[in-house]
């Protein structure tokens, strides 16, 4: 007979001996936070004529070419050492092992290499080239001062390289494309287009790498400058060819907020920008030491002329509005730190940070430079796209998304359009010249992960760009202002400015100079409704079968 503890089957009687009890799953489990994988690529040219390629012939002719070249390099290194030797002594951390053959980085400002820092011929600003602090010229061949293979730092737990890495690099000819990416607490360096199973170098850290970037200006067969940001706020300047590294913002001395993006300043060999999850962007110089720097809560000064007649004019300060003002904190060693009555910075003590920008009360997700290196487009979790004048360190415009946070941003090759993707499943095309939303692209059914322009397909009239999303879609788009689908209700008060205008971006909506600069239109621009903006439809849609929530897109030139 069947009961709660037994039942009859054709093959016999089954009895319950032990009741299965599933394990209790806690409602809020403390799982480890994961960070998306980021990719960085760089193409390096290796000379085809190498002396190491035919050592047998050199030995047969009795020419010690390798020894001669080594002597020449040692002589040049000694000359550089004499020129770059600093009078001050620096104490090194016990967790870092320096190399005696390399001198400490020169603590100077980027004035000596101004021709490498600015692409245009416009007057140079303090962000890119301010007066030298120590009056010395900076060595262009400076490298990180710590050896990663022999370091005892607990921040670097392990480093693995392929067997005979130096011989592998010495045997290369022509162009080679290298790939850098992070996975968990590991950072890897690989070569694209080879059948090698293992990475060239694999480094394990005690923290999570969250972002990285390669300096294409200094990339060569002898050196690669890579900056890696971590969830602890730490930064590592790494040269994979020499296996050397340097640390900045060590243990979060400047900012302990997680790094969200890092970009080298185009055409600069030393400066780079880092965005953090606390809504800030910090300018660093890779050859400076960390300084003691603290930022107070941002406030704005309210002058009596700015107050309404009904307001109480006794209040000297007001609440900071991140939609209209960018708060810039000047370090005490900045050349212009004494403008407001502060103490003048001593010579030879320039440190990091170079500058400190507070953009938002929410995390800055990503940022990109304009092609002319004059402006920065930054996106944040508050759903705003901010256009920043990098020379004046001022907020130019702030555009709101249709819904939710923005997740990706790209600047068109001609600098006339800014493309964003966000949590509203839309791609939005902004025209900073006209200060308006040009069009929205509808095709994704989930968050947009990355966007990019196809530079060869952009001629100023027609633009080709692509996007990937968490819906596993890769979509290609073609945009042309003449082929836009007009909305039902055309917004009429926006001025139509020709996209071929040669007027500078700042001059398009500013008048006056210096402290008398005034905005003709407000900085903050709310998102227009769907009926006010044209729609762009996809040209090609590709589906990926596997789940790839953090896809990246890159067009090969």
PDB file of C-alpha atoms in Angstrom, residues 203-471:
ATOM      1  CA  UNK A 203      50.334  39.612 -14.933  1.00  0.00           C
ATOM      2  CA  UNK A 204      48.267  38.921 -11.830  1.00  0.00           C
ATOM      3  CA  UNK A 205      47.457  41.736  -9.410  1.00  0.00           C
ATOM      4  CA  UNK A 206      45.943  41.827  -5.946  1.00  0.00           C
ATOM      5  CA  UNK A 207      43.315  44.286  -7.275  1.00  0.00           C
ATOM      6  CA  UNK A 208      41.019  44.243 -10.301  1.00  0.00           C
ATOM      7  CA  UNK A 209      42.203  46.043 -13.464  1.00  0.00           C
ATOM      8  CA  UNK A 210      39.239  48.057 -14.737  1.00  0.00           C
ATOM      9  CA  UNK A 211      40.633  50.108 -17.652  1.00  0.00           C
ATOM     10  CA  UNK A 212      43.820  50.682 -19.631  1.00  0.00           C
ATOM     11  CA  UNK A 213      45.219  52.574 -22.594  1.00  0.00           C
ATOM     12  CA  UNK A 214      48.335  52.467 -24.809  1.00  0.00           C
ATOM     13  CA  UNK A 215      50.217  55.571 -25.863  1.00  0.00           C
ATOM     14  CA  UNK A 216      50.388  55.399 -29.664  1.00  0.00           C
ATOM     15  CA  UNK A 217      52.787  58.355 -29.832  1.00  0.00           C
ATOM     16  CA  UNK A 218      55.642  56.624 -28.000  1.00  0.00           C
ATOM     17  CA  UNK A 219      54.901  53.098 -29.258  1.00  0.00           C
ATOM     18  CA  UNK A 220      57.973  51.575 -30.898  1.00  0.00           C
ATOM     19  CA  UNK A 221      59.925  48.330 -31.097  1.00  0.00           C
ATOM     20  CA  UNK A 222      61.894  49.412 -28.012  1.00  0.00           C
ATOM     21  CA  UNK A 223      59.125  50.618 -25.710  1.00  0.00           C
ATOM     22  CA  UNK A 224      55.393  50.647 -25.047  1.00  0.00           C
ATOM     23  CA  UNK A 225      53.725  52.940 -22.528  1.00  0.00           C
ATOM     24  CA  UNK A 226      50.605  51.371 -21.009  1.00  0.00           C
ATOM     25  CA  UNK A 227      48.561  52.848 -18.157  1.00  0.00           C
ATOM     26  CA  UNK A 228      46.351  50.476 -16.149  1.00  0.00           C
ATOM     27  CA  UNK A 229      43.620  51.639 -13.773  1.00  0.00           C
ATOM     28  CA  UNK A 230      42.278  49.526 -10.901  1.00  0.00           C
ATOM     29  CA  UNK A 231      39.191  49.293  -8.748  1.00  0.00           C
ATOM     30  CA  UNK A 232      41.216  50.604  -5.815  1.00  0.00           C
ATOM     31  CA  UNK A 233      42.073  53.813  -7.673  1.00  0.00           C
ATOM     32  CA  UNK A 234      45.701  52.736  -8.149  1.00  0.00           C
ATOM     33  CA  UNK A 235      47.450  53.342 -11.465  1.00  0.00           C
ATOM     34  CA  UNK A 236      50.317  51.389 -13.006  1.00  0.00           C
ATOM     35  CA  UNK A 237      52.532  52.743 -15.774  1.00  0.00           C
ATOM     36  CA  UNK A 238      53.798  49.607 -17.507  1.00  0.00           C
ATOM     37  CA  UNK A 239      56.312  48.942 -20.296  1.00  0.00           C
ATOM     38  CA  UNK A 240      55.771  45.310 -21.393  1.00  0.00           C
ATOM     39  CA  UNK A 241      58.858  45.217 -23.625  1.00  0.00           C
ATOM     40  CA  UNK A 242      61.239  46.224 -20.825  1.00  0.00           C
ATOM     41  CA  UNK A 243      59.112  44.559 -18.098  1.00  0.00           C
ATOM     42  CA  UNK A 244      59.279  47.721 -16.026  1.00  0.00           C
ATOM     43  CA  UNK A 245      56.561  49.586 -14.156  1.00  0.00           C
ATOM     44  CA  UNK A 246      55.823  52.599 -12.019  1.00  0.00           C
ATOM     45  CA  UNK A 247      52.936  53.283  -9.643  1.00  0.00           C
ATOM     46  CA  UNK A 248      50.803  56.416  -9.397  1.00  0.00           C
ATOM     47  CA  UNK A 249      48.013  57.240  -6.961  1.00  0.00           C
ATOM     48  CA  UNK A 250      49.522  54.526  -4.809  1.00  0.00           C
ATOM     49  CA  UNK A 251      47.015  53.079  -2.354  1.00  0.00           C
ATOM     50  CA  UNK A 252      44.558  55.768  -3.391  1.00  0.00           C
ATOM     51  CA  UNK A 253      46.661  58.644  -2.063  1.00  0.00           C
ATOM     52  CA  UNK A 254      44.983  61.059  -4.505  1.00  0.00           C
ATOM     53  CA  UNK A 255      41.679  59.267  -5.131  1.00  0.00           C
ATOM     54  CA  UNK A 256      40.543  55.924  -3.743  1.00  0.00           C
ATOM     55  CA  UNK A 257      37.532  55.761  -6.056  1.00  0.00           C
ATOM     56  CA  UNK A 258      37.580  52.992  -8.725  1.00  0.00           C
ATOM     57  CA  UNK A 259      38.999  53.977 -12.103  1.00  0.00           C
ATOM     58  CA  UNK A 260      36.400  53.815 -14.882  1.00  0.00           C
ATOM     59  CA  UNK A 261      38.412  54.986 -17.926  1.00  0.00           C
ATOM     60  CA  UNK A 262      41.916  56.158 -18.779  1.00  0.00           C
ATOM     61  CA  UNK A 263      43.098  57.998 -21.908  1.00  0.00           C
ATOM     62  CA  UNK A 264      46.475  59.326 -22.941  1.00  0.00           C
ATOM     63  CA  UNK A 265      46.329  62.924 -24.091  1.00  0.00           C
ATOM     64  CA  UNK A 266      46.734  62.666 -27.885  1.00  0.00           C
ATOM     65  CA  UNK A 267      50.159  63.792 -29.083  1.00  0.00           C
ATOM     66  CA  UNK A 268      51.493  63.793 -25.505  1.00  0.00           C
ATOM     67  CA  UNK A 269      54.179  61.463 -24.216  1.00  0.00           C
ATOM     68  CA  UNK A 270      53.561  62.099 -20.514  1.00  0.00           C
ATOM     69  CA  UNK A 271      50.017  63.319 -19.775  1.00  0.00           C
ATOM     70  CA  UNK A 272      46.924  61.164 -19.375  1.00  0.00           C
ATOM     71  CA  UNK A 273      43.437  61.544 -17.909  1.00  0.00           C
ATOM     72  CA  UNK A 274      41.653  59.130 -15.573  1.00  0.00           C
ATOM     73  CA  UNK A 275      37.937  59.143 -14.733  1.00  0.00           C
ATOM     74  CA  UNK A 276      36.701  57.800 -11.407  1.00  0.00           C
ATOM     75  CA  UNK A 277      33.468  56.446 -10.003  1.00  0.00           C
ATOM     76  CA  UNK A 278      33.084  59.485  -7.727  1.00  0.00           C
ATOM     77  CA  UNK A 279      32.356  61.734 -10.727  1.00  0.00           C
ATOM     78  CA  UNK A 280      35.854  63.162 -11.198  1.00  0.00           C
ATOM     79  CA  UNK A 281      38.455  63.290 -13.963  1.00  0.00           C
ATOM     80  CA  UNK A 282      42.072  63.700 -12.847  1.00  0.00           C
ATOM     81  CA  UNK A 283      45.014  64.762 -15.022  1.00  0.00           C
ATOM     82  CA  UNK A 284      48.270  62.899 -14.346  1.00  0.00           C
ATOM     83  CA  UNK A 285      51.867  63.135 -15.513  1.00  0.00           C
ATOM     84  CA  UNK A 286      53.524  59.719 -15.623  1.00  0.00           C
ATOM     85  CA  UNK A 287      56.890  61.167 -14.623  1.00  0.00           C
ATOM     86  CA  UNK A 288      55.701  62.902 -11.444  1.00  0.00           C
ATOM     87  CA  UNK A 289      55.442  61.550  -7.936  1.00  0.00           C
ATOM     88  CA  UNK A 290      52.207  61.599  -5.966  1.00  0.00           C
ATOM     89  CA  UNK A 291      51.565  64.683  -3.899  1.00  0.00           C
ATOM     90  CA  UNK A 292      49.445  65.354  -0.841  1.00  0.00           C
ATOM     91  CA  UNK A 293      46.211  66.658  -2.285  1.00  0.00           C
ATOM     92  CA  UNK A 294      42.702  66.997  -0.863  1.00  0.00           C
ATOM     93  CA  UNK A 295      39.566  68.447  -2.416  1.00  0.00           C
ATOM     94  CA  UNK A 296      36.898  70.258  -0.451  1.00  0.00           C
ATOM     95  CA  UNK A 297      33.199  70.041  -1.162  1.00  0.00           C
ATOM     96  CA  UNK A 298      32.395  72.068  -4.290  1.00  0.00           C
ATOM     97  CA  UNK A 299      30.534  75.313  -3.784  1.00  0.00           C
ATOM     98  CA  UNK A 300      29.859  78.298  -6.008  1.00  0.00           C
ATOM     99  CA  UNK A 301      30.201  81.962  -5.225  1.00  0.00           C
ATOM    100  CA  UNK A 302      27.019  83.998  -5.619  1.00  0.00           C
ATOM    101  CA  UNK A 303      27.596  87.638  -6.418  1.00  0.00           C
ATOM    102  CA  UNK A 304      24.886  90.256  -5.648  1.00  0.00           C
ATOM    103  CA  UNK A 305      24.410  90.864  -9.379  1.00  0.00           C
ATOM    104  CA  UNK A 306      23.460  87.221  -9.890  1.00  0.00           C
ATOM    105  CA  UNK A 307      20.842  87.157  -7.149  1.00  0.00           C
ATOM    106  CA  UNK A 308      17.222  87.835  -7.834  1.00  0.00           C
ATOM    107  CA  UNK A 309      15.722  90.875  -6.078  1.00  0.00           C
ATOM    108  CA  UNK A 310      13.568  88.620  -3.903  1.00  0.00           C
ATOM    109  CA  UNK A 311      16.463  86.474  -2.704  1.00  0.00           C
ATOM    110  CA  UNK A 312      18.437  87.013   0.460  1.00  0.00           C
ATOM    111  CA  UNK A 313      21.749  88.473  -0.641  1.00  0.00           C
ATOM    112  CA  UNK A 314      23.489  87.662   2.632  1.00  0.00           C
ATOM    113  CA  UNK A 315      24.298  84.084   1.514  1.00  0.00           C
ATOM    114  CA  UNK A 316      27.857  84.127   0.063  1.00  0.00           C
ATOM    115  CA  UNK A 317      27.782  80.631  -1.457  1.00  0.00           C
ATOM    116  CA  UNK A 318      25.291  78.334  -3.114  1.00  0.00           C
ATOM    117  CA  UNK A 319      24.904  74.661  -3.890  1.00  0.00           C
ATOM    118  CA  UNK A 320      27.012  73.320  -6.721  1.00  0.00           C
ATOM    119  CA  UNK A 321      24.971  72.405  -9.797  1.00  0.00           C
ATOM    120  CA  UNK A 322      26.838  69.740 -11.835  1.00  0.00           C
ATOM    121  CA  UNK A 323      24.546  70.354 -14.827  1.00  0.00           C
ATOM    122  CA  UNK A 324      25.879  73.866 -15.367  1.00  0.00           C
ATOM    123  CA  UNK A 325      29.291  74.092 -13.662  1.00  0.00           C
ATOM    124  CA  UNK A 326      32.437  71.967 -13.635  1.00  0.00           C
ATOM    125  CA  UNK A 327      34.365  72.286 -10.380  1.00  0.00           C
ATOM    126  CA  UNK A 328      38.146  72.530 -10.938  1.00  0.00           C
ATOM    127  CA  UNK A 329      40.516  72.115  -7.975  1.00  0.00           C
ATOM    128  CA  UNK A 330      44.007  73.532  -8.524  1.00  0.00           C
ATOM    129  CA  UNK A 331      46.852  71.709  -6.687  1.00  0.00           C
ATOM    130  CA  UNK A 332      49.183  73.911  -4.598  1.00  0.00           C
ATOM    131  CA  UNK A 333      52.150  73.155  -6.906  1.00  0.00           C
ATOM    132  CA  UNK A 334      50.279  74.364  -9.986  1.00  0.00           C
ATOM    133  CA  UNK A 335      51.955  77.415 -11.615  1.00  0.00           C
ATOM    134  CA  UNK A 336      48.725  79.388 -11.238  1.00  0.00           C
ATOM    135  CA  UNK A 337      47.932  78.262  -7.699  1.00  0.00           C
ATOM    136  CA  UNK A 338      49.016  81.639  -6.329  1.00  0.00           C
ATOM    137  CA  UNK A 339      46.577  83.591  -8.499  1.00  0.00           C
ATOM    138  CA  UNK A 340      43.913  83.628  -5.786  1.00  0.00           C
ATOM    139  CA  UNK A 341      46.292  84.629  -3.045  1.00  0.00           C
ATOM    140  CA  UNK A 342      47.711  81.218  -2.282  1.00  0.00           C
ATOM    141  CA  UNK A 343      51.337  80.468  -1.554  1.00  0.00           C
ATOM    142  CA  UNK A 344      53.540  80.233  -4.581  1.00  0.00           C
ATOM    143  CA  UNK A 345      54.658  76.715  -5.441  1.00  0.00           C
ATOM    144  CA  UNK A 346      58.328  75.960  -4.784  1.00  0.00           C
ATOM    145  CA  UNK A 347      60.551  75.112  -7.699  1.00  0.00           C
ATOM    146  CA  UNK A 348      61.261  71.472  -8.380  1.00  0.00           C
ATOM    147  CA  UNK A 349      58.308  70.044  -6.420  1.00  0.00           C
ATOM    148  CA  UNK A 350      55.709  69.564  -9.170  1.00  0.00           C
ATOM    149  CA  UNK A 351      53.686  66.466  -8.343  1.00  0.00           C
ATOM    150  CA  UNK A 352      50.499  64.677  -9.315  1.00  0.00           C
ATOM    151  CA  UNK A 353      47.778  65.533  -9.968  1.00  0.00           C
ATOM    152  CA  UNK A 354      48.265  68.117 -12.680  1.00  0.00           C
ATOM    153  CA  UNK A 355      44.594  69.098 -12.376  1.00  0.00           C
ATOM    154  CA  UNK A 356      41.390  67.803 -10.793  1.00  0.00           C
ATOM    155  CA  UNK A 357      37.933  68.077 -12.391  1.00  0.00           C
ATOM    156  CA  UNK A 358      34.675  67.266 -10.625  1.00  0.00           C
ATOM    157  CA  UNK A 359      31.940  66.782 -13.210  1.00  0.00           C
ATOM    158  CA  UNK A 360      29.098  64.927 -11.571  1.00  0.00           C
ATOM    159  CA  UNK A 361      27.752  63.505  -8.347  1.00  0.00           C
ATOM    160  CA  UNK A 362      27.535  60.138 -10.104  1.00  0.00           C
ATOM    161  CA  UNK A 363      30.254  58.029 -11.719  1.00  0.00           C
ATOM    162  CA  UNK A 364      31.921  59.159 -14.932  1.00  0.00           C
ATOM    163  CA  UNK A 365      31.540  56.174 -17.273  1.00  0.00           C
ATOM    164  CA  UNK A 366      33.848  57.150 -20.139  1.00  0.00           C
ATOM    165  CA  UNK A 367      35.317  60.106 -22.021  1.00  0.00           C
ATOM    166  CA  UNK A 368      36.983  60.820 -25.370  1.00  0.00           C
ATOM    167  CA  UNK A 369      39.039  63.640 -26.859  1.00  0.00           C
ATOM    168  CA  UNK A 370      37.941  65.612 -29.887  1.00  0.00           C
ATOM    169  CA  UNK A 371      40.124  65.159 -32.994  1.00  0.00           C
ATOM    170  CA  UNK A 372      41.702  68.607 -32.452  1.00  0.00           C
ATOM    171  CA  UNK A 373      42.445  67.766 -28.777  1.00  0.00           C
ATOM    172  CA  UNK A 374      40.703  70.952 -27.643  1.00  0.00           C
ATOM    173  CA  UNK A 375      37.596  69.393 -26.106  1.00  0.00           C
ATOM    174  CA  UNK A 376      36.612  66.347 -24.082  1.00  0.00           C
ATOM    175  CA  UNK A 377      33.248  64.574 -24.293  1.00  0.00           C
ATOM    176  CA  UNK A 378      32.416  62.797 -21.012  1.00  0.00           C
ATOM    177  CA  UNK A 379      29.423  60.626 -20.122  1.00  0.00           C
ATOM    178  CA  UNK A 380      28.219  59.719 -16.650  1.00  0.00           C
ATOM    179  CA  UNK A 381      25.669  57.648 -14.810  1.00  0.00           C
ATOM    180  CA  UNK A 382      23.458  60.673 -14.290  1.00  0.00           C
ATOM    181  CA  UNK A 383      22.530  60.384 -17.994  1.00  0.00           C
ATOM    182  CA  UNK A 384      24.432  63.459 -19.176  1.00  0.00           C
ATOM    183  CA  UNK A 385      26.886  64.104 -21.973  1.00  0.00           C
ATOM    184  CA  UNK A 386      29.270  66.904 -21.021  1.00  0.00           C
ATOM    185  CA  UNK A 387      31.403  68.794 -23.532  1.00  0.00           C
ATOM    186  CA  UNK A 388      34.447  70.278 -21.789  1.00  0.00           C
ATOM    187  CA  UNK A 389      36.882  72.898 -23.015  1.00  0.00           C
ATOM    188  CA  UNK A 390      40.139  71.171 -22.063  1.00  0.00           C
ATOM    189  CA  UNK A 391      42.244  74.314 -22.533  1.00  0.00           C
ATOM    190  CA  UNK A 392      40.085  76.555 -20.340  1.00  0.00           C
ATOM    191  CA  UNK A 393      38.996  73.673 -18.065  1.00  0.00           C
ATOM    192  CA  UNK A 394      35.380  74.786 -18.301  1.00  0.00           C
ATOM    193  CA  UNK A 395      32.082  73.082 -18.968  1.00  0.00           C
ATOM    194  CA  UNK A 396      30.776  74.087 -22.400  1.00  0.00           C
ATOM    195  CA  UNK A 397      27.514  72.121 -22.735  1.00  0.00           C
ATOM    196  CA  UNK A 398      25.583  69.429 -20.885  1.00  0.00           C
ATOM    197  CA  UNK A 399      23.077  67.245 -22.773  1.00  0.00           C
ATOM    198  CA  UNK A 400      20.584  64.926 -21.070  1.00  0.00           C
ATOM    199  CA  UNK A 401      19.865  61.420 -22.337  1.00  0.00           C
ATOM    200  CA  UNK A 402      16.367  60.308 -23.284  1.00  0.00           C
ATOM    201  CA  UNK A 403      16.312  57.830 -20.388  1.00  0.00           C
ATOM    202  CA  UNK A 404      18.817  56.295 -17.992  1.00  0.00           C
ATOM    203  CA  UNK A 405      22.578  56.429 -17.937  1.00  0.00           C
ATOM    204  CA  UNK A 406      24.887  56.761 -20.928  1.00  0.00           C
ATOM    205  CA  UNK A 407      27.252  53.832 -21.464  1.00  0.00           C
ATOM    206  CA  UNK A 408      29.460  54.673 -24.484  1.00  0.00           C
ATOM    207  CA  UNK A 409      30.648  57.693 -26.442  1.00  0.00           C
ATOM    208  CA  UNK A 410      32.571  58.418 -29.657  1.00  0.00           C
ATOM    209  CA  UNK A 411      33.582  61.580 -31.507  1.00  0.00           C
ATOM    210  CA  UNK A 412      33.322  61.697 -35.309  1.00  0.00           C
ATOM    211  CA  UNK A 413      36.643  61.931 -37.197  1.00  0.00           C
ATOM    212  CA  UNK A 414      35.874  65.489 -38.354  1.00  0.00           C
ATOM    213  CA  UNK A 415      34.810  66.589 -34.865  1.00  0.00           C
ATOM    214  CA  UNK A 416      31.313  67.686 -35.928  1.00  0.00           C
ATOM    215  CA  UNK A 417      29.253  64.943 -34.286  1.00  0.00           C
ATOM    216  CA  UNK A 418      29.248  63.109 -30.960  1.00  0.00           C
ATOM    217  CA  UNK A 419      27.689  59.643 -30.779  1.00  0.00           C
ATOM    218  CA  UNK A 420      26.458  58.083 -27.532  1.00  0.00           C
ATOM    219  CA  UNK A 421      24.811  54.825 -26.512  1.00  0.00           C
ATOM    220  CA  UNK A 422      22.885  54.288 -23.321  1.00  0.00           C
ATOM    221  CA  UNK A 423      20.458  52.372 -21.188  1.00  0.00           C
ATOM    222  CA  UNK A 424      17.552  53.734 -23.247  1.00  0.00           C
ATOM    223  CA  UNK A 425      18.529  51.225 -26.001  1.00  0.00           C
ATOM    224  CA  UNK A 426      19.189  54.187 -28.310  1.00  0.00           C
ATOM    225  CA  UNK A 427      22.124  55.711 -30.123  1.00  0.00           C
ATOM    226  CA  UNK A 428      21.961  59.491 -30.007  1.00  0.00           C
ATOM    227  CA  UNK A 429      23.755  61.798 -32.440  1.00  0.00           C
ATOM    228  CA  UNK A 430      24.639  65.213 -31.010  1.00  0.00           C
ATOM    229  CA  UNK A 431      25.895  68.240 -32.924  1.00  0.00           C
ATOM    230  CA  UNK A 432      27.988  70.360 -30.532  1.00  0.00           C
ATOM    231  CA  UNK A 433      28.274  73.002 -33.257  1.00  0.00           C
ATOM    232  CA  UNK A 434      24.491  73.446 -33.366  1.00  0.00           C
ATOM    233  CA  UNK A 435      23.923  72.557 -29.688  1.00  0.00           C
ATOM    234  CA  UNK A 436      21.162  70.081 -30.420  1.00  0.00           C
ATOM    235  CA  UNK A 437      20.255  66.433 -30.872  1.00  0.00           C
ATOM    236  CA  UNK A 438      20.446  65.628 -34.579  1.00  0.00           C
ATOM    237  CA  UNK A 439      18.951  62.116 -34.616  1.00  0.00           C
ATOM    238  CA  UNK A 440      18.340  58.956 -32.616  1.00  0.00           C
ATOM    239  CA  UNK A 441      19.084  55.438 -33.860  1.00  0.00           C
ATOM    240  CA  UNK A 442      16.571  52.716 -33.015  1.00  0.00           C
ATOM    241  CA  UNK A 443      17.547  49.067 -33.392  1.00  0.00           C
ATOM    242  CA  UNK A 444      18.765  47.661 -30.094  1.00  0.00           C
ATOM    243  CA  UNK A 445      16.499  45.907 -27.618  1.00  0.00           C
ATOM    244  CA  UNK A 446      18.829  46.246 -24.638  1.00  0.00           C
ATOM    245  CA  UNK A 447      21.604  48.465 -23.262  1.00  0.00           C
ATOM    246  CA  UNK A 448      24.164  49.678 -25.803  1.00  0.00           C
ATOM    247  CA  UNK A 449      27.673  48.531 -24.825  1.00  0.00           C
ATOM    248  CA  UNK A 450      29.956  50.331 -27.292  1.00  0.00           C
ATOM    249  CA  UNK A 451      29.886  52.643 -30.314  1.00  0.00           C
ATOM    250  CA  UNK A 452      32.548  53.569 -32.886  1.00  0.00           C
ATOM    251  CA  UNK A 453      32.882  55.504 -36.134  1.00  0.00           C
ATOM    252  CA  UNK A 454      34.292  53.933 -39.299  1.00  0.00           C
ATOM    253  CA  UNK A 455      36.694  56.742 -40.247  1.00  0.00           C
ATOM    254  CA  UNK A 456      37.246  55.769 -43.937  1.00  0.00           C
ATOM    255  CA  UNK A 457      33.462  55.804 -44.443  1.00  0.00           C
ATOM    256  CA  UNK A 458      33.020  59.306 -42.973  1.00  0.00           C
ATOM    257  CA  UNK A 459      33.422  62.121 -45.515  1.00  0.00           C
ATOM    258  CA  UNK A 460      31.676  65.015 -43.751  1.00  0.00           C
ATOM    259  CA  UNK A 461      28.308  64.366 -45.412  1.00  0.00           C
ATOM    260  CA  UNK A 462      27.789  60.650 -44.793  1.00  0.00           C
ATOM    261  CA  UNK A 463      28.887  58.883 -41.624  1.00  0.00           C
ATOM    262  CA  UNK A 464      29.244  55.140 -41.028  1.00  0.00           C
ATOM    263  CA  UNK A 465      29.305  53.900 -37.444  1.00  0.00           C
ATOM    264  CA  UNK A 466      28.627  50.693 -35.561  1.00  0.00           C
ATOM    265  CA  UNK A 467      27.300  49.620 -32.198  1.00  0.00           C
ATOM    266  CA  UNK A 468      27.039  46.516 -30.039  1.00  0.00           C
ATOM    267  CA  UNK A 469      24.663  45.882 -27.164  1.00  0.00           C
ATOM    268  CA  UNK A 470      23.717  43.501 -24.418  1.00  0.00           C
ATOM    269  CA  UNK A 471      21.098  42.074 -26.798  1.00  0.00           C
TER     270      UNK A 471
END
